[in-house]
Coordinates of C-alpha atoms and ligand atoms in Angstrom, one line a residue:
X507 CA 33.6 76.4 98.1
X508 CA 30.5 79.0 99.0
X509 CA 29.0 78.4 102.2
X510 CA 25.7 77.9 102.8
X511 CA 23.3 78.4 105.9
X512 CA 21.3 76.2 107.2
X513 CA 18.7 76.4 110.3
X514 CA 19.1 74.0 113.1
X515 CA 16.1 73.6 115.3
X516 CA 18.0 72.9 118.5
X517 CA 18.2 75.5 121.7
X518 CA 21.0 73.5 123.7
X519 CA 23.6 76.0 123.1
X520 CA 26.4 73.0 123.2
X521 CA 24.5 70.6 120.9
X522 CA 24.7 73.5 118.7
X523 CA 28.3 73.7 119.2
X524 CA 28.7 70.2 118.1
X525 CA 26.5 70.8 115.1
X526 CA 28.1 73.6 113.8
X527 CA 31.6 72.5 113.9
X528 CA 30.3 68.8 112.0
X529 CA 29.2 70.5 109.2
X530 CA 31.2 73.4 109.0
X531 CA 34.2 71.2 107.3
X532 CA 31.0 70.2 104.6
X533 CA 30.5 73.9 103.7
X534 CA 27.4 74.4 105.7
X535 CA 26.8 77.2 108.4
X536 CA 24.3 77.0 111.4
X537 CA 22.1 79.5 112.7
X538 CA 20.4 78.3 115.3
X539 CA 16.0 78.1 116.1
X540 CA 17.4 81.0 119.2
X541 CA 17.9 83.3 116.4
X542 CA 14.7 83.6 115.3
X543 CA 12.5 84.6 118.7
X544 CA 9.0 84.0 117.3
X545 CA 9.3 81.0 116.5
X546 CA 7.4 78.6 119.0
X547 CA 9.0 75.8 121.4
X548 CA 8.8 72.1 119.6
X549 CA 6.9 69.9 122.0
X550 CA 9.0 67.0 121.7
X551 CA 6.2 64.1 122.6
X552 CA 7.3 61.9 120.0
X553 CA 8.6 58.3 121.3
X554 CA 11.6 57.9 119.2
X555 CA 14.2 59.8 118.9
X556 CA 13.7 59.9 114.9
X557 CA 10.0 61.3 116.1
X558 CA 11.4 64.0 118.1
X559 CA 14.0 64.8 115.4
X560 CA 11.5 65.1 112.8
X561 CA 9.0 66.8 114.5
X562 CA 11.9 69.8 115.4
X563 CA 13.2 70.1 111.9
X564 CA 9.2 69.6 110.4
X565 CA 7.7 72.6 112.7
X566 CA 10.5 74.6 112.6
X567 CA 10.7 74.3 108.4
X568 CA 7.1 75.3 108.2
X569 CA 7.2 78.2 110.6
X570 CA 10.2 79.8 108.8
X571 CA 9.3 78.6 105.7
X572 CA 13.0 77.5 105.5
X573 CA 15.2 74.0 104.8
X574 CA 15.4 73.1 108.5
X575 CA 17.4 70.0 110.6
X576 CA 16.0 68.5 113.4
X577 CA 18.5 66.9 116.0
X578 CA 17.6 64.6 119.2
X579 CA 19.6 62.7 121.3
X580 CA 19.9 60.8 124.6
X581 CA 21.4 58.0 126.5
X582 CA 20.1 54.9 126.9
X583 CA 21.2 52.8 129.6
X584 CA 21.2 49.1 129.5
X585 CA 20.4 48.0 133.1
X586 CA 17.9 50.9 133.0
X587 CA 16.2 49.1 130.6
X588 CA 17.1 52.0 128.0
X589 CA 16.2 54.8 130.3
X590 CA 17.0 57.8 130.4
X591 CA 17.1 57.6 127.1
X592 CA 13.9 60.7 125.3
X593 CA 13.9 61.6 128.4
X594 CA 17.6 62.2 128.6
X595 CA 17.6 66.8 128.6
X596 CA 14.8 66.2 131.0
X597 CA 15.7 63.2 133.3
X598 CA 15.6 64.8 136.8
X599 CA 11.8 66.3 136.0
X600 CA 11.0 70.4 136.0
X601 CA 14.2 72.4 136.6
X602 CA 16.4 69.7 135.0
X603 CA 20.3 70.6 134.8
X604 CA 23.1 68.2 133.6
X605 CA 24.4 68.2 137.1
X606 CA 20.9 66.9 138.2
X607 CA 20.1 63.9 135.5
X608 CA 23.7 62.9 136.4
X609 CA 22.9 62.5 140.3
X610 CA 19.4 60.8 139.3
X611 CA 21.8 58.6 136.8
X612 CA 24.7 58.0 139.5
X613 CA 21.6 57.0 142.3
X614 CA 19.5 54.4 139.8
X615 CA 22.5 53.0 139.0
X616 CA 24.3 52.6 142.6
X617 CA 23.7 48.7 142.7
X618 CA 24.4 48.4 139.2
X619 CA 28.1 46.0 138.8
X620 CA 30.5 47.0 136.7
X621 CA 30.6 44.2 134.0
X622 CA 26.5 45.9 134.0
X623 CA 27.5 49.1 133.5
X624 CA 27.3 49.1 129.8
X625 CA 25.4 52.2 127.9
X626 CA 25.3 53.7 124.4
X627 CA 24.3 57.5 123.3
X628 CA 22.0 57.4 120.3
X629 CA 21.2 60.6 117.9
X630 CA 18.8 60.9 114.9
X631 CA 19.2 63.5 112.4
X632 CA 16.4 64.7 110.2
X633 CA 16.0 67.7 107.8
X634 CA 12.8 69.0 106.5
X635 CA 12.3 70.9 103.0
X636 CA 10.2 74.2 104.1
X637 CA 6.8 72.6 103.2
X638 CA 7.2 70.1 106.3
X639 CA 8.6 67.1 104.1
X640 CA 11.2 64.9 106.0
X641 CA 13.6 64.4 103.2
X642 CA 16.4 62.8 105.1
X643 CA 16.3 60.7 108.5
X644 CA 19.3 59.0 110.1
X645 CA 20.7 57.3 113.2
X646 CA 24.1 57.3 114.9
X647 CA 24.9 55.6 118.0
X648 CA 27.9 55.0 119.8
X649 CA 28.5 52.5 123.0
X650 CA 30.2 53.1 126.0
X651 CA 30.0 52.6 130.0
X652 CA 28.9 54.4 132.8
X653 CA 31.3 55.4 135.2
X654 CA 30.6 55.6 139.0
X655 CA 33.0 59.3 139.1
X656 CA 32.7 62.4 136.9
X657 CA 35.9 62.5 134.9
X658 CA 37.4 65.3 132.8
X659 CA 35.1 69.1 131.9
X660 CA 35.0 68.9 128.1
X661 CA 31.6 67.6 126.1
X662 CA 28.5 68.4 128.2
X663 CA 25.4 66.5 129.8
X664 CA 26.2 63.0 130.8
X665 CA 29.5 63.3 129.2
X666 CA 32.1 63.1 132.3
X667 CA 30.7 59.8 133.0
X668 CA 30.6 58.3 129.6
X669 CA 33.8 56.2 129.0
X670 CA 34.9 54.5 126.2
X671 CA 36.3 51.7 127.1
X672 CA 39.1 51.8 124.0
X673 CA 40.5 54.6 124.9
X674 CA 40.1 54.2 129.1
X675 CA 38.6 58.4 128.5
X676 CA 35.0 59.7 129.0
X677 CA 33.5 61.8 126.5
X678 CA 34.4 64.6 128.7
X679 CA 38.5 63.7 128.7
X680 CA 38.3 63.3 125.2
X681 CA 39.4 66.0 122.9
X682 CA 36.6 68.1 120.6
X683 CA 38.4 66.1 117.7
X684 CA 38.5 62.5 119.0
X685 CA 34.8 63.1 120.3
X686 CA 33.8 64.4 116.9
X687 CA 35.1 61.0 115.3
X688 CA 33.4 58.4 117.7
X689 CA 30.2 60.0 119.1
X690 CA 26.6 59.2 118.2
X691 CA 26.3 62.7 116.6
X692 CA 29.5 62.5 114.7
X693 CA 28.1 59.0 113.4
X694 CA 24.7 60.5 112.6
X695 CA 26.2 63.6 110.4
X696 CA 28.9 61.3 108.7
X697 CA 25.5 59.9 107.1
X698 CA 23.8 63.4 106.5
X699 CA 26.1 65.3 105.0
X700 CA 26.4 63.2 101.8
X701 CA 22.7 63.3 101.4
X702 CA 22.4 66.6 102.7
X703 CA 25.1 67.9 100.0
X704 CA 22.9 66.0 97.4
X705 CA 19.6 68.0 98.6
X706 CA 21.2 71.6 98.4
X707 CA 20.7 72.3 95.1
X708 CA 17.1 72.5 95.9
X709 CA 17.6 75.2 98.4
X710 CA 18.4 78.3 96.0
Ligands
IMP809 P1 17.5 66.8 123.3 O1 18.1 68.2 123.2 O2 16.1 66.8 123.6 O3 17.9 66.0 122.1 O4 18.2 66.2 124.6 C1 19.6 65.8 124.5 C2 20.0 65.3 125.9 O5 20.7 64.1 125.8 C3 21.1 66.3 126.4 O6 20.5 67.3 127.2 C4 22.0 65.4 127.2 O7 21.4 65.1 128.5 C5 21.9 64.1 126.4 N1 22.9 64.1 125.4 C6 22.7 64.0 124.0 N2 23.9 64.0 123.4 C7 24.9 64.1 124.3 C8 26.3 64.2 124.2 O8 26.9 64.2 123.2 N3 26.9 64.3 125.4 C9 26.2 64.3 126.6 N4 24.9 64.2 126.7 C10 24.2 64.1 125.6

């Protein structure tokens, strides 16, 4: 099988992680938006997450003139009335850190009960032909609760305290391989990739 690259516009270095080893068993590499300096920062003021994914695979496409996938993803929180949700990378204002949004998530949610606790990660996928068309758009999501202690250092952002209830593990206790069966992403690209692999003929 020859393997072909594909540009993912996406400059959270573990998200890119993630992405790279979901489609990596499809035949497709990842180079990252990083590797290409020029290119400018996506706003992402779009109020969906399928918005914000098609508005980083559309501006990054046209720029480079190149097939390009658009990824965005959050947490929305049920008693937070699906907050943080877009705002998830950014949660804890200027300066946000993962460590951060989890201390704002931990302190809105402090009176929060656990039979309340209940939360689910959401990720939409879009690719863009170089012309700025979206030709694919999907959604994964994958439910879960929120925990009131950080458990286990795999996974990143709000990870430690995502549990899935099933398997009595957060994301971050989870092994790459379980996580890359059950998560919102892994949902979202088990949709792409047969559509994607239906697309690439059009890339040469
Ligand atoms: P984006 O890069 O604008 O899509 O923001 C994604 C943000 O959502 C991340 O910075 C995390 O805070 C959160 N997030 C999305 N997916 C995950 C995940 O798989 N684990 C943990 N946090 C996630």
């Amino acid at each position: 099988m020859s393997e072909r690259t594909i540009v993912l516009g996406s400059r959270n270095v573990k998200k890119i992680r993630e992405v790279a080893e979901l489609l990596a068993p499809a035949g497709f590499r990842v180079v990252p938006v990083t590797e290409f300096p020029d290119v400018p920062e996506v706003i992402e003021d779009g109020d969906t997450f399928a918005a914000n994914a098609a508005k980083k695979a559309t501006e990054v496409a046209v720029a480079l003139n190149q097939w390009v996938i658009g990824e965005d993803s959050g947490l929305c929180v049920d008693a937070l009335k699906g907050a943080p949700g877009i705002y998830s990378a950014r949660y804890s204002g200027e300066g946000a850190t993962d460590e951060k949004n989890n201390e704002k998530l931990l302190c809105e949610m402090s009176d929060v009960p656990d039979e309340r606790r209940g939360a689910g990660y959401v990720c939409s996928v879009a690719l863009s032909s170089p012309s700025g068309e979206v030709r694919i758009a999907v959604e994964g999501t994958c439910r879960g609760r929120v925990t009131r202690e950080a458990r286990g250092d795999g996974g990143f952002g709000y990870d430690p305290y995502f549990l899935i209830p099933e398997f009595h593990r957060t994301f971050a206790e989870l092994s790459v391989l379980v996580k890359h069966t059950l998560s919102h992403r892994a949902r979202a690209f088990s949709l792409f990739v047969p559509q994607l692999r239906k697309i690439s003929a059009e890339f040469d």
